[in-house]
PDB file of C-alpha atoms and ligand atoms in Angstrom:
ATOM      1  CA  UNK A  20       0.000   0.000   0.000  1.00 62.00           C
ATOM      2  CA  UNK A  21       2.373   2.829  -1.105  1.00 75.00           C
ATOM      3  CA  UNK A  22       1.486   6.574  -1.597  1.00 82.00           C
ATOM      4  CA  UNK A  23       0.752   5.919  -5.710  1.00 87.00           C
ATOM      5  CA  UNK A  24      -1.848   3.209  -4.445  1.00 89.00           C
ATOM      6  CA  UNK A  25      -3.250   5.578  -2.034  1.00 89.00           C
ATOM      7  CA  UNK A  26      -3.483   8.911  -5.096  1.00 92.00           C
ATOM      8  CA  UNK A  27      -4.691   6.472  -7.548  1.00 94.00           C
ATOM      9  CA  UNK A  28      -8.201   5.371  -4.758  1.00 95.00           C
ATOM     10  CA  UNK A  29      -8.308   8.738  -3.867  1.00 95.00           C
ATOM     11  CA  UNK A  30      -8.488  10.143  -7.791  1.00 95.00           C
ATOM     12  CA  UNK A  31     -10.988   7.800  -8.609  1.00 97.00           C
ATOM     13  CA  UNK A  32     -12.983   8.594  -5.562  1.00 97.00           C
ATOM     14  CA  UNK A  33     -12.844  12.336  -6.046  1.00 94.00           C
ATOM     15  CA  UNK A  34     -13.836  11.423  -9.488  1.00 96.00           C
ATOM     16  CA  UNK A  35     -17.019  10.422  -8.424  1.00 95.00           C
ATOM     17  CA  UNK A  36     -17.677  13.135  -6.015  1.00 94.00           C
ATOM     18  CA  UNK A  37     -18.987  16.378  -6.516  1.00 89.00           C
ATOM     19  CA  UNK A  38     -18.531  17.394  -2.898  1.00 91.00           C
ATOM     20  CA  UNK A  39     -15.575  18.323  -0.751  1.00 93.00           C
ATOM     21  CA  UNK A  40     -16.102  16.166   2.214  1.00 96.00           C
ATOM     22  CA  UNK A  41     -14.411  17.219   5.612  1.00 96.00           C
ATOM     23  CA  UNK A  42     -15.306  14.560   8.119  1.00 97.00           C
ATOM     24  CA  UNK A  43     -15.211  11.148   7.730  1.00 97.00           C
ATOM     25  CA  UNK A  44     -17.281   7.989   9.380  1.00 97.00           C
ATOM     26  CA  UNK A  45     -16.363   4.831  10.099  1.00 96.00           C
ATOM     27  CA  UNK A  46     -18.951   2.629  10.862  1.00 92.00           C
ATOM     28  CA  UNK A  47     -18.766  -0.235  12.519  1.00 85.00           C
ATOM     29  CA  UNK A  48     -20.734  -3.649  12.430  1.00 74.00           C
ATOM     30  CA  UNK A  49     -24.182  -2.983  12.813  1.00 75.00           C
ATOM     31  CA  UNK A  50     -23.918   0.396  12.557  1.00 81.00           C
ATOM     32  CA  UNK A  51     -23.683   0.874   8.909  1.00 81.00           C
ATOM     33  CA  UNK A  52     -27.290   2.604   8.983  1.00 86.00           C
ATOM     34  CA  UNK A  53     -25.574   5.991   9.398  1.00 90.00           C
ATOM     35  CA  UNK A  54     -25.111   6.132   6.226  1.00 89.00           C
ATOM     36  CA  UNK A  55     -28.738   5.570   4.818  1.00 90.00           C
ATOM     37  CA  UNK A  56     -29.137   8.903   6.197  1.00 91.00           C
ATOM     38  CA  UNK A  57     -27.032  10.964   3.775  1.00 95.00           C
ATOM     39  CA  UNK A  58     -28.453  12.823   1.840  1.00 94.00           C
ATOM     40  CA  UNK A  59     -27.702  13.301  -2.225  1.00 94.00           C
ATOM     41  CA  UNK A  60     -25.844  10.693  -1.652  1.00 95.00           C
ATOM     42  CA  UNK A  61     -23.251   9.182  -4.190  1.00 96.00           C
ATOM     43  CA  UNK A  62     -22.443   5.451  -2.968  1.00 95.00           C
ATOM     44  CA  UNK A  63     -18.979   3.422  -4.057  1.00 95.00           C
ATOM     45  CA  UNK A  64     -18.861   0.110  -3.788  1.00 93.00           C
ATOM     46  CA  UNK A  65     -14.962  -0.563  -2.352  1.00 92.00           C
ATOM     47  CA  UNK A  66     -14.992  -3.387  -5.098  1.00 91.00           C
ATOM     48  CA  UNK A  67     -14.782  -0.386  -7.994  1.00 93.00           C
ATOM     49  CA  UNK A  68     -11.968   1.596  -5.894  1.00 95.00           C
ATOM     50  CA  UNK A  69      -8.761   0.654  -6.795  1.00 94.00           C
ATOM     51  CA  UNK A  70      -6.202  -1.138  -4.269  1.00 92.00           C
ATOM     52  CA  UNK A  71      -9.320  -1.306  -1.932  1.00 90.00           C
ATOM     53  CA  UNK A  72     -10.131  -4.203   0.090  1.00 86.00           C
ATOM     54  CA  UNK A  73     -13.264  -5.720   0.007  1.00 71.00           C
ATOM     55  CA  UNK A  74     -14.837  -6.390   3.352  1.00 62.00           C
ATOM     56  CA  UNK A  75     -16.548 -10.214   4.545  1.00 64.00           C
ATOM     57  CA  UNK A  76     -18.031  -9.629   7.745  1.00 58.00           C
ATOM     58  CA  UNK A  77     -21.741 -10.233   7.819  1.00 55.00           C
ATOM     59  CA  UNK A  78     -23.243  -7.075   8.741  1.00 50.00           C
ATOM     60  CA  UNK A  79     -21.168  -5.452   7.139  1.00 56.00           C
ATOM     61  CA  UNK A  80     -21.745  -3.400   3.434  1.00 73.00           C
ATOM     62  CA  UNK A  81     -18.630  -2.429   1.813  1.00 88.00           C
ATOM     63  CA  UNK A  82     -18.911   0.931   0.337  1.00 92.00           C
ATOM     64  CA  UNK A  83     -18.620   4.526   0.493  1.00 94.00           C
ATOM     65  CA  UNK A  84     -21.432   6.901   0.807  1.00 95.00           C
ATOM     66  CA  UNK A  85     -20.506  10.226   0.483  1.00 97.00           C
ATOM     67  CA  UNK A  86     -23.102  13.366   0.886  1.00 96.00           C
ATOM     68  CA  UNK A  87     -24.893  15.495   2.786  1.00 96.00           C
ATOM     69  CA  UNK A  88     -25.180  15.087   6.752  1.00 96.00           C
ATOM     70  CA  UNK A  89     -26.685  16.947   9.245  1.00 96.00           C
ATOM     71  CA  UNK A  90     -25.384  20.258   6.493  1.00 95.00           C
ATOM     72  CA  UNK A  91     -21.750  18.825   6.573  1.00 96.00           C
ATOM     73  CA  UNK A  92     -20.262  17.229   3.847  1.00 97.00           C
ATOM     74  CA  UNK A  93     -19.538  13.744   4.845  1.00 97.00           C
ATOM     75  CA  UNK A  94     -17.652  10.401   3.851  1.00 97.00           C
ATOM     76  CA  UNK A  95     -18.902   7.103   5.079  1.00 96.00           C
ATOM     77  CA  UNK A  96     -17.061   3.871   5.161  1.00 94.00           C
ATOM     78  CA  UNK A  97     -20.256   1.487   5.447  1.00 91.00           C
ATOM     79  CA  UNK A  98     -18.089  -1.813   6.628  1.00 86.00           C
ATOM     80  CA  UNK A  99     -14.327  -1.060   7.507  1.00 89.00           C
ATOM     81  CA  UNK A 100     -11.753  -3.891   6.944  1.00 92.00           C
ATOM     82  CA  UNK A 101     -10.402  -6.217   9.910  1.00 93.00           C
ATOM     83  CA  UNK A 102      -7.025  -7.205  10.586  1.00 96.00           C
ATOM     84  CA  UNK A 103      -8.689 -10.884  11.410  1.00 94.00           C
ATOM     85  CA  UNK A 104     -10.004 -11.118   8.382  1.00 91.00           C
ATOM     86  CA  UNK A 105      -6.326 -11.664   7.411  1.00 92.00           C
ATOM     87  CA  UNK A 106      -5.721  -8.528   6.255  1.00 94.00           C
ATOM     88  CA  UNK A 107      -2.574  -6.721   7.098  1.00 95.00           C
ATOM     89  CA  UNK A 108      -2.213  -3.332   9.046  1.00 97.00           C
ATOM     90  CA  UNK A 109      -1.586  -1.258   6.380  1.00 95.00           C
ATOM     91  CA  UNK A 110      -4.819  -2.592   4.150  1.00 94.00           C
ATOM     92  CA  UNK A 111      -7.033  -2.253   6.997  1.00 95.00           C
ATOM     93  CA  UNK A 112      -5.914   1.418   7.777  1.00 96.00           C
ATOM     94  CA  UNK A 113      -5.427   2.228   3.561  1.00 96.00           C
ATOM     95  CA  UNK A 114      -9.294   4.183   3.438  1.00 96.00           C
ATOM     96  CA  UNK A 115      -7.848   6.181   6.411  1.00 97.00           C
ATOM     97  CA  UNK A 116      -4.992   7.027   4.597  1.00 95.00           C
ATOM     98  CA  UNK A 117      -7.231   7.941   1.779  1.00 96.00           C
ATOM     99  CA  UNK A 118      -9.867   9.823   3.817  1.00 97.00           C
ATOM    100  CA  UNK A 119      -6.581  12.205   4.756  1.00 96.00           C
ATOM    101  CA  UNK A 120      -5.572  12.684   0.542  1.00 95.00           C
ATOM    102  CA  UNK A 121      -9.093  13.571   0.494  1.00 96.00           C
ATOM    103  CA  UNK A 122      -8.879  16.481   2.422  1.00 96.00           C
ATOM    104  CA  UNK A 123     -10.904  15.093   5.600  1.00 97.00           C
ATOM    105  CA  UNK A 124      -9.346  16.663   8.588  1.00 97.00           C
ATOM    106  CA  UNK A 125     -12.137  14.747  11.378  1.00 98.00           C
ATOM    107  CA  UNK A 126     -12.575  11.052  11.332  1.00 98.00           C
ATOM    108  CA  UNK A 127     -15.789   9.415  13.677  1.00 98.00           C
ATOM    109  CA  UNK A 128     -15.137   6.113  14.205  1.00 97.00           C
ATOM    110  CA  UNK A 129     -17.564   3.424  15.695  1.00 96.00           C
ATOM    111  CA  UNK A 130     -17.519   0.367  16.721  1.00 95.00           C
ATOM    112  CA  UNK A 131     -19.476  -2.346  18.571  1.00 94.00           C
ATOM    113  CA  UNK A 132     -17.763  -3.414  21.759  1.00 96.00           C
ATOM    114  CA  UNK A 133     -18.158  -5.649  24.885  1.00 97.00           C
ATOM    115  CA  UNK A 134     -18.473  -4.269  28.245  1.00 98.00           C
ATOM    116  CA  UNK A 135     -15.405  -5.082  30.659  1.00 98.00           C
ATOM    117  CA  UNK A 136     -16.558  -2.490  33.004  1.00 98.00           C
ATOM    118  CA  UNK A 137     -19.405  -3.993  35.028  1.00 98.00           C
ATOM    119  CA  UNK A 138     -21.413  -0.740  35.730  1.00 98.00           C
ATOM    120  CA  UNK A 139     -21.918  -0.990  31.489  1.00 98.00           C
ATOM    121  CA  UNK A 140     -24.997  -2.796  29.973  1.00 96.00           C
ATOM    122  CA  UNK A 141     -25.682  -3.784  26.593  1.00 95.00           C
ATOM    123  CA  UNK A 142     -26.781  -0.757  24.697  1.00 95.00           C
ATOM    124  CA  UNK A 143     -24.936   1.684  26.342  1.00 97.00           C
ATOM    125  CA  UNK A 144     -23.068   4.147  24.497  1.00 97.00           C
ATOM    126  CA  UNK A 145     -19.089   4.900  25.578  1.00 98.00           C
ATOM    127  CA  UNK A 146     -17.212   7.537  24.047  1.00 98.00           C
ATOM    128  CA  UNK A 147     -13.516   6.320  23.885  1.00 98.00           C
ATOM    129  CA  UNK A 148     -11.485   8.471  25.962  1.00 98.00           C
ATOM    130  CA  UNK A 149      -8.136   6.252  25.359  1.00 98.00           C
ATOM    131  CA  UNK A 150      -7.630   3.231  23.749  1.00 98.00           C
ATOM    132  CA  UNK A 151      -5.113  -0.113  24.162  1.00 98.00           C
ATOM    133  CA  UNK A 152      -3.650  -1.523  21.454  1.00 98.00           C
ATOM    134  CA  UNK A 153      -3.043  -5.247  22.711  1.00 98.00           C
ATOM    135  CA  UNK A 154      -3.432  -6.654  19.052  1.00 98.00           C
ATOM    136  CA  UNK A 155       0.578  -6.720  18.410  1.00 97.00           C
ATOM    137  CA  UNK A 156       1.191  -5.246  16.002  1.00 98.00           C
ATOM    138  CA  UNK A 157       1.219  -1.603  14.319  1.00 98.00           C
ATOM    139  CA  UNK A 158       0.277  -0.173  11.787  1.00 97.00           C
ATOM    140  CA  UNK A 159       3.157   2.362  11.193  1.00 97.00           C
ATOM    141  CA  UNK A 160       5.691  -0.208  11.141  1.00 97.00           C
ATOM    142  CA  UNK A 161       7.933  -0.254   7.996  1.00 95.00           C
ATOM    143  CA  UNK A 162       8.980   2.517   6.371  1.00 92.00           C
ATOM    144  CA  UNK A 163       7.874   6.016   7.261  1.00 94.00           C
ATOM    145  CA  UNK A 164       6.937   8.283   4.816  1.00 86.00           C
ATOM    146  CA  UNK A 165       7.615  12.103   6.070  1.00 88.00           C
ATOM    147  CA  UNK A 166       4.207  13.510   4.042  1.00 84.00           C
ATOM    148  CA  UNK A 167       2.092  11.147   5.621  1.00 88.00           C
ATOM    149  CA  UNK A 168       3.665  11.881   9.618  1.00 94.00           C
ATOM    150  CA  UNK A 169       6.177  11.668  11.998  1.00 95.00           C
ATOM    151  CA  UNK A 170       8.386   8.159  12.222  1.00 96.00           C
ATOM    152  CA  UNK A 171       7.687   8.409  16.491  1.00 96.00           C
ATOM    153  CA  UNK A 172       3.956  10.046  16.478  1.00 97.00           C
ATOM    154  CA  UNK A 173       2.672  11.458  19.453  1.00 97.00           C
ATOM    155  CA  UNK A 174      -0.338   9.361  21.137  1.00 98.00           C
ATOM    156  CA  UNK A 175      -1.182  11.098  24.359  1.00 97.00           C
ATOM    157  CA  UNK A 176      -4.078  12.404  23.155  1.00 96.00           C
ATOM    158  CA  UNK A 177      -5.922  10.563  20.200  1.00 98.00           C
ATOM    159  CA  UNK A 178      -9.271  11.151  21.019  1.00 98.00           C
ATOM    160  CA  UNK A 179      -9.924  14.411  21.062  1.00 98.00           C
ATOM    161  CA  UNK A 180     -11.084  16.521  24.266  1.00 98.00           C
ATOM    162  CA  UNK A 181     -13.114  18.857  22.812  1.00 98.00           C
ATOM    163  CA  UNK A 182     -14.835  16.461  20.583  1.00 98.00           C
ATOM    164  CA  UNK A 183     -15.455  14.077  24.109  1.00 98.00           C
ATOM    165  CA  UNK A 184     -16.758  17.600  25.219  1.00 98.00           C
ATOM    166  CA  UNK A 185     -19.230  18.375  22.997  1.00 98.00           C
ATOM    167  CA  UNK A 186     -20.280  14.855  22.400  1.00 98.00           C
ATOM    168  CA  UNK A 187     -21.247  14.790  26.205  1.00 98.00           C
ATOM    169  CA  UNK A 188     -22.832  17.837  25.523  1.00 97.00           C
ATOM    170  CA  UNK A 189     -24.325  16.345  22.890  1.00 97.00           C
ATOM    171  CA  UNK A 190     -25.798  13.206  24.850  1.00 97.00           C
ATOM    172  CA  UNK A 191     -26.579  15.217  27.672  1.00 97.00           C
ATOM    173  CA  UNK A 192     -29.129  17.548  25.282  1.00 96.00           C
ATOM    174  CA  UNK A 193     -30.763  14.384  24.318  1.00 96.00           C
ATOM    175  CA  UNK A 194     -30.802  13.021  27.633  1.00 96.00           C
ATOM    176  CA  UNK A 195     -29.027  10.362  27.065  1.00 96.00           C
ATOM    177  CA  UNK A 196     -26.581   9.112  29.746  1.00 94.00           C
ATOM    178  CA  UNK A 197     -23.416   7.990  28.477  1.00 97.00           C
ATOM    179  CA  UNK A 198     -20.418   6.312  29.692  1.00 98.00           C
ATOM    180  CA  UNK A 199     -16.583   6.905  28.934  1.00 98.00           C
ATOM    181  CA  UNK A 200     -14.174   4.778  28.799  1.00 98.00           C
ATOM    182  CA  UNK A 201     -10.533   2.961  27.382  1.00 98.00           C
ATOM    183  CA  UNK A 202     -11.048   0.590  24.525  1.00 98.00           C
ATOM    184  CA  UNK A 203      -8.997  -2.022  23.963  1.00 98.00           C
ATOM    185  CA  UNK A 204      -8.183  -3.338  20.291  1.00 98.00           C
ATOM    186  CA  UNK A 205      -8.128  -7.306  20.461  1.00 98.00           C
ATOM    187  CA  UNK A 206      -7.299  -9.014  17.056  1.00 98.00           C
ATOM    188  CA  UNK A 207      -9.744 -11.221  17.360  1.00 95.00           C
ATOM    189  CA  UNK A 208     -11.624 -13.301  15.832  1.00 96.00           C
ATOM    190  CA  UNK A 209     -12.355 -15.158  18.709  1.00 97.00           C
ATOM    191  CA  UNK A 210     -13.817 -13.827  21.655  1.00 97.00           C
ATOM    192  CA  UNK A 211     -11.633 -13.107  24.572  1.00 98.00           C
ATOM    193  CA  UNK A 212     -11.405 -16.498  27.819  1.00 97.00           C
ATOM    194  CA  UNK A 213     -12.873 -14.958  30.982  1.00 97.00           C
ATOM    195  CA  UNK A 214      -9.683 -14.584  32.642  1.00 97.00           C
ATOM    196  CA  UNK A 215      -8.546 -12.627  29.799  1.00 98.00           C
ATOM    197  CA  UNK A 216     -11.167 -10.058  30.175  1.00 98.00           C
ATOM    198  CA  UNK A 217      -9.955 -10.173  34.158  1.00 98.00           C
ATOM    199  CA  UNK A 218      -6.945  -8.885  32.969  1.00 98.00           C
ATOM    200  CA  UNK A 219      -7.853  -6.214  30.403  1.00 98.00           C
ATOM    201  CA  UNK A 220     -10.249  -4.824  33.284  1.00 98.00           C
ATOM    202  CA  UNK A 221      -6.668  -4.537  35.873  1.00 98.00           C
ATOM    203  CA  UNK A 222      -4.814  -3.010  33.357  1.00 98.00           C
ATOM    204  CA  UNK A 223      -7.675  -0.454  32.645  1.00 98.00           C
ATOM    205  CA  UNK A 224      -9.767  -1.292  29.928  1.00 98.00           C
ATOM    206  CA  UNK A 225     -13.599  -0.688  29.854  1.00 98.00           C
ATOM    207  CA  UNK A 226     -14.573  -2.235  26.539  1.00 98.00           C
ATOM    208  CA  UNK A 227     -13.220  -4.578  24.284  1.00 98.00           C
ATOM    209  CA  UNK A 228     -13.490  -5.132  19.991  1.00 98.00           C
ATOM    210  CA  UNK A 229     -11.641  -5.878  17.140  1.00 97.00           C
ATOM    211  CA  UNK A 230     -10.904  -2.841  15.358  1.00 97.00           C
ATOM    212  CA  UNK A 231     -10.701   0.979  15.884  1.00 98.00           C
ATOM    213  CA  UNK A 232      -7.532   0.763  16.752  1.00 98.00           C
ATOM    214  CA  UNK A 233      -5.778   1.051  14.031  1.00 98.00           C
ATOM    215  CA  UNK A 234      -7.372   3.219  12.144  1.00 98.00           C
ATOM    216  CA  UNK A 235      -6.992   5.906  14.588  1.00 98.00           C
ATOM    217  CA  UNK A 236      -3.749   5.352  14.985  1.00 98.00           C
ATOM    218  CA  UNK A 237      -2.864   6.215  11.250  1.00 97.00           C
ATOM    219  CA  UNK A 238      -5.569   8.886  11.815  1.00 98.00           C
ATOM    220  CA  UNK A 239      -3.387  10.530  14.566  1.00 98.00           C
ATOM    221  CA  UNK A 240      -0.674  10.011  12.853  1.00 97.00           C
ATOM    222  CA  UNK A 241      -1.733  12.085   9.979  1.00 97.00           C
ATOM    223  CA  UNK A 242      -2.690  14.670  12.218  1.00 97.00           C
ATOM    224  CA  UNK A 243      -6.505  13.915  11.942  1.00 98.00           C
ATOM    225  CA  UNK A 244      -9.028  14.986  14.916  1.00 98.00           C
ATOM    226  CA  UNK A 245     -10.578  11.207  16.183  1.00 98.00           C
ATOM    227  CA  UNK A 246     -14.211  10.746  17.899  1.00 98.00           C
ATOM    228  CA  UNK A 247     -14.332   7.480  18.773  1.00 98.00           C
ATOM    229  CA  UNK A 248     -17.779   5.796  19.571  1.00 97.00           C
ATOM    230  CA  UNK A 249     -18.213   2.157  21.293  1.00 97.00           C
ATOM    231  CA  UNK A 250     -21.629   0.620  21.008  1.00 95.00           C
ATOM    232  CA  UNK A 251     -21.758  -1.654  24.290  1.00 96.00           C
ATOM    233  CA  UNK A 252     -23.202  -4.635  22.108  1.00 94.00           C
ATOM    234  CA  UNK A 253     -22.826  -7.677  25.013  1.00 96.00           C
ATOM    235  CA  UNK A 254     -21.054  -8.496  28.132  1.00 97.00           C
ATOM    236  CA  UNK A 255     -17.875  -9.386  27.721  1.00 97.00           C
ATOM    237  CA  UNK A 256     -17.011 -12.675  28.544  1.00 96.00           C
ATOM    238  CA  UNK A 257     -17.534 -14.388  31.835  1.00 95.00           C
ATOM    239  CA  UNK A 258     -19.453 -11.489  33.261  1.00 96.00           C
ATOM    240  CA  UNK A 259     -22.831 -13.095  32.993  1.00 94.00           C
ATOM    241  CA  UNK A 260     -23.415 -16.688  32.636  1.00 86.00           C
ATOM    242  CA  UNK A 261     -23.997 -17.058  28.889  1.00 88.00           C
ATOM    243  CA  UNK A 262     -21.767 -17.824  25.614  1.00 89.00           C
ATOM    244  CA  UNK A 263     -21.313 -14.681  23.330  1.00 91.00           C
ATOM    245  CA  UNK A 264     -22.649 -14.873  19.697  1.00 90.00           C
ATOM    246  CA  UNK A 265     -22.302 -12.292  16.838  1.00 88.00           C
ATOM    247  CA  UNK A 266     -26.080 -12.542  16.354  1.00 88.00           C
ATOM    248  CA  UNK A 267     -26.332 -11.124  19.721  1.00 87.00           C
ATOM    249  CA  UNK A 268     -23.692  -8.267  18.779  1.00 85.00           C
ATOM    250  CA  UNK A 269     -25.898  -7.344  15.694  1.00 87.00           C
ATOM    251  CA  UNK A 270     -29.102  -7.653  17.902  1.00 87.00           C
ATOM    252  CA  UNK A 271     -27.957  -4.589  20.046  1.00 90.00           C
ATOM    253  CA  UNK A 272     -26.939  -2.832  17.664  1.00 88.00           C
ATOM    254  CA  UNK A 273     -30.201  -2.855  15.609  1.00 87.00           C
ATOM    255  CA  UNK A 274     -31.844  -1.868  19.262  1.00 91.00           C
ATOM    256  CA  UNK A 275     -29.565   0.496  19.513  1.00 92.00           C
ATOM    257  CA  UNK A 276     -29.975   2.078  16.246  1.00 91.00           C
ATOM    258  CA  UNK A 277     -32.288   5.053  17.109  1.00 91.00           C
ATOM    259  CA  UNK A 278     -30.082   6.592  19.901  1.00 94.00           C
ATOM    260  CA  UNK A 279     -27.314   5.997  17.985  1.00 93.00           C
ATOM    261  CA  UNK A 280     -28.255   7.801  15.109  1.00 93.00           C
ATOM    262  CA  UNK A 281     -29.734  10.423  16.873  1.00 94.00           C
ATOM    263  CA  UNK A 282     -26.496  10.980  18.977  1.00 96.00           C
ATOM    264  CA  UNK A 283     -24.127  10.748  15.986  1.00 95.00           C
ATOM    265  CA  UNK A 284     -26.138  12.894  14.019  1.00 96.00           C
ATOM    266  CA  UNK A 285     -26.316  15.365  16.531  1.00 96.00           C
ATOM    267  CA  UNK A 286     -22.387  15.725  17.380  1.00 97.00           C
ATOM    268  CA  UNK A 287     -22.024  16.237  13.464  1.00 97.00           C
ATOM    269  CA  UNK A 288     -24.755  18.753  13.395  1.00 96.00           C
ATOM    270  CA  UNK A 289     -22.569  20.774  16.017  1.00 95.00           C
ATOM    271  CA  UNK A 290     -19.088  19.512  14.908  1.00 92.00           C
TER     272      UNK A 290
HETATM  273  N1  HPA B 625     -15.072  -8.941  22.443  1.00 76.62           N
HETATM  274  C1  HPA B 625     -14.392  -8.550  21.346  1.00 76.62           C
HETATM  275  N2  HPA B 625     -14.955  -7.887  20.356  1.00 76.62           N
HETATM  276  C2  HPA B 625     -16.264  -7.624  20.437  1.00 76.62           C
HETATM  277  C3  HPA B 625     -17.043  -8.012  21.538  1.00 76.62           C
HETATM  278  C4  HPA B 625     -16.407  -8.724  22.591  1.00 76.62           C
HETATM  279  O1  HPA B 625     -17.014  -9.103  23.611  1.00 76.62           O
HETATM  280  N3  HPA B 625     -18.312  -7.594  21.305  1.00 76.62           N
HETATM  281  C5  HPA B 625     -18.287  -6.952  20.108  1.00 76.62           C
HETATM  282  N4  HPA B 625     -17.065  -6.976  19.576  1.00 76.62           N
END
């Protein structure tokens, strides 16, 4: 995935666009829906894009919708790519990297997410205040290219504060109570052992999923403002007495649907 791979999706993309779009969405499994509400919207299948991935994941779409949101011009990635679907770093973070030729300086990114914090519940909302990046890998490593970022970039403060702000001010205006919280990026795609969830919760995590991740961290590094959104979808494991199923992931989420739209819609309205 080298800089001509990235001009050459981001041409054709721009191609098709007769908007400037400034903040991007990433939206995560079962929260695709976001981007049915776009308005004038002109839709890209990743299969036409070239060097794009295609995603797998049921639940997921795979494609772009770019348009009108809440008056801001927007770019949606309905389906993102995940590293256990054997892609590699760089693939799964390549649309961020393209989102940035683009010209998008704001990236939302959601995901669905189980609760290692016990005070959660399924169907709570949790704006990522930090994450942990217990997957292994990176992706930044290999060579650094100077016009996409720093070799060492900074990560002390990836999500950003005023976004967290205003999305609480957000939530709050809807009354919606919300929780905050550290997400930590598993590679999945198995779910985590009980005792491994033990452990994420001592060394400070309050959700778990799959992605996210890495994505921001290509975000930060090319100096891109992150919002990062956690749909509590389930328990995670060995909190309450039952196995965990994606059906039950995508059955929250659909619940969950409303308030999330609502809420996201809201912080763009005001972004
Ligand atoms: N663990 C990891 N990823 C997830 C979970 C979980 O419990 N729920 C949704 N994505």
């Amino acid at each position: 995935m080298n800089q001509e791979a990235m001009k050459e999706a981001s041409s054709y993309i721009q191609s098709k666009l007769s908007i400037n779009p400034s903040i991007g969405l990433i939206l995560g499994s079962g929260l695709g829906v976001l981007g049915e509400e776009i308005e004038n919207p002109t839709i890209i299948p990743y299969k036409e894009i070239p060097h794009f991935p295609e995603s797998t994941v049921t639940g997921h779409k795979g494609q772009l919708v770019a348009g009108t949101l809440e008056g801001k011009q927007v770019i949606a990635m309905q389906g993102r790519f995940h590293y256990y679907e054997g892609y590699s770093m760089k693939q799964v973070t390549f649309p961020v990297r393209v989102m940035k030729q683009l010209g998008i300086g704001s990236v939302i990114v959601t995901n669905a997410a189980g609760g290692i914090n016990k005070s959660f519940k399924p169907g709570d909302l949790m704006l990522i205040t930090d994450h942990i990046n217990n997957m292994g890998d990176n992706p930044l490593i290999g060579d650094n290219d100077e016009a996409f970022g720093a070799r060492f970039p900074d990560m002390s403060q990836v999500y950003d504060r005023d976004y967290i702000q205003l999305a609480q001010f957000c939530a709050k205006e809807l009354g919606l109570s919300i929780q905050k919280g550290v997400y930590v990026g598993n590679t999945g795609p198995a779910y985590e052992t009980p005792v491994e969830i033990k452990m994420l919760r001592t060394l400070g995590g309050d959700a778990v999923g799959m992605s996210t991740v890495p994505e921001v961290t290509v975000a930060t590094h090319a100096g891109m403002r992150v919002l990062g959104i956690s749909c509590i979808s389930n328990m995670a494991a060995g909190i309450l007495d039952q196995p965990l199923t994606h059906s039950e992931v995508i059955e929250t989420t659909e619940k969950v649907k409303e308030t999330f739209l609502q809420f996201v819609k809201k912080v763009i309205h005001k972004l």
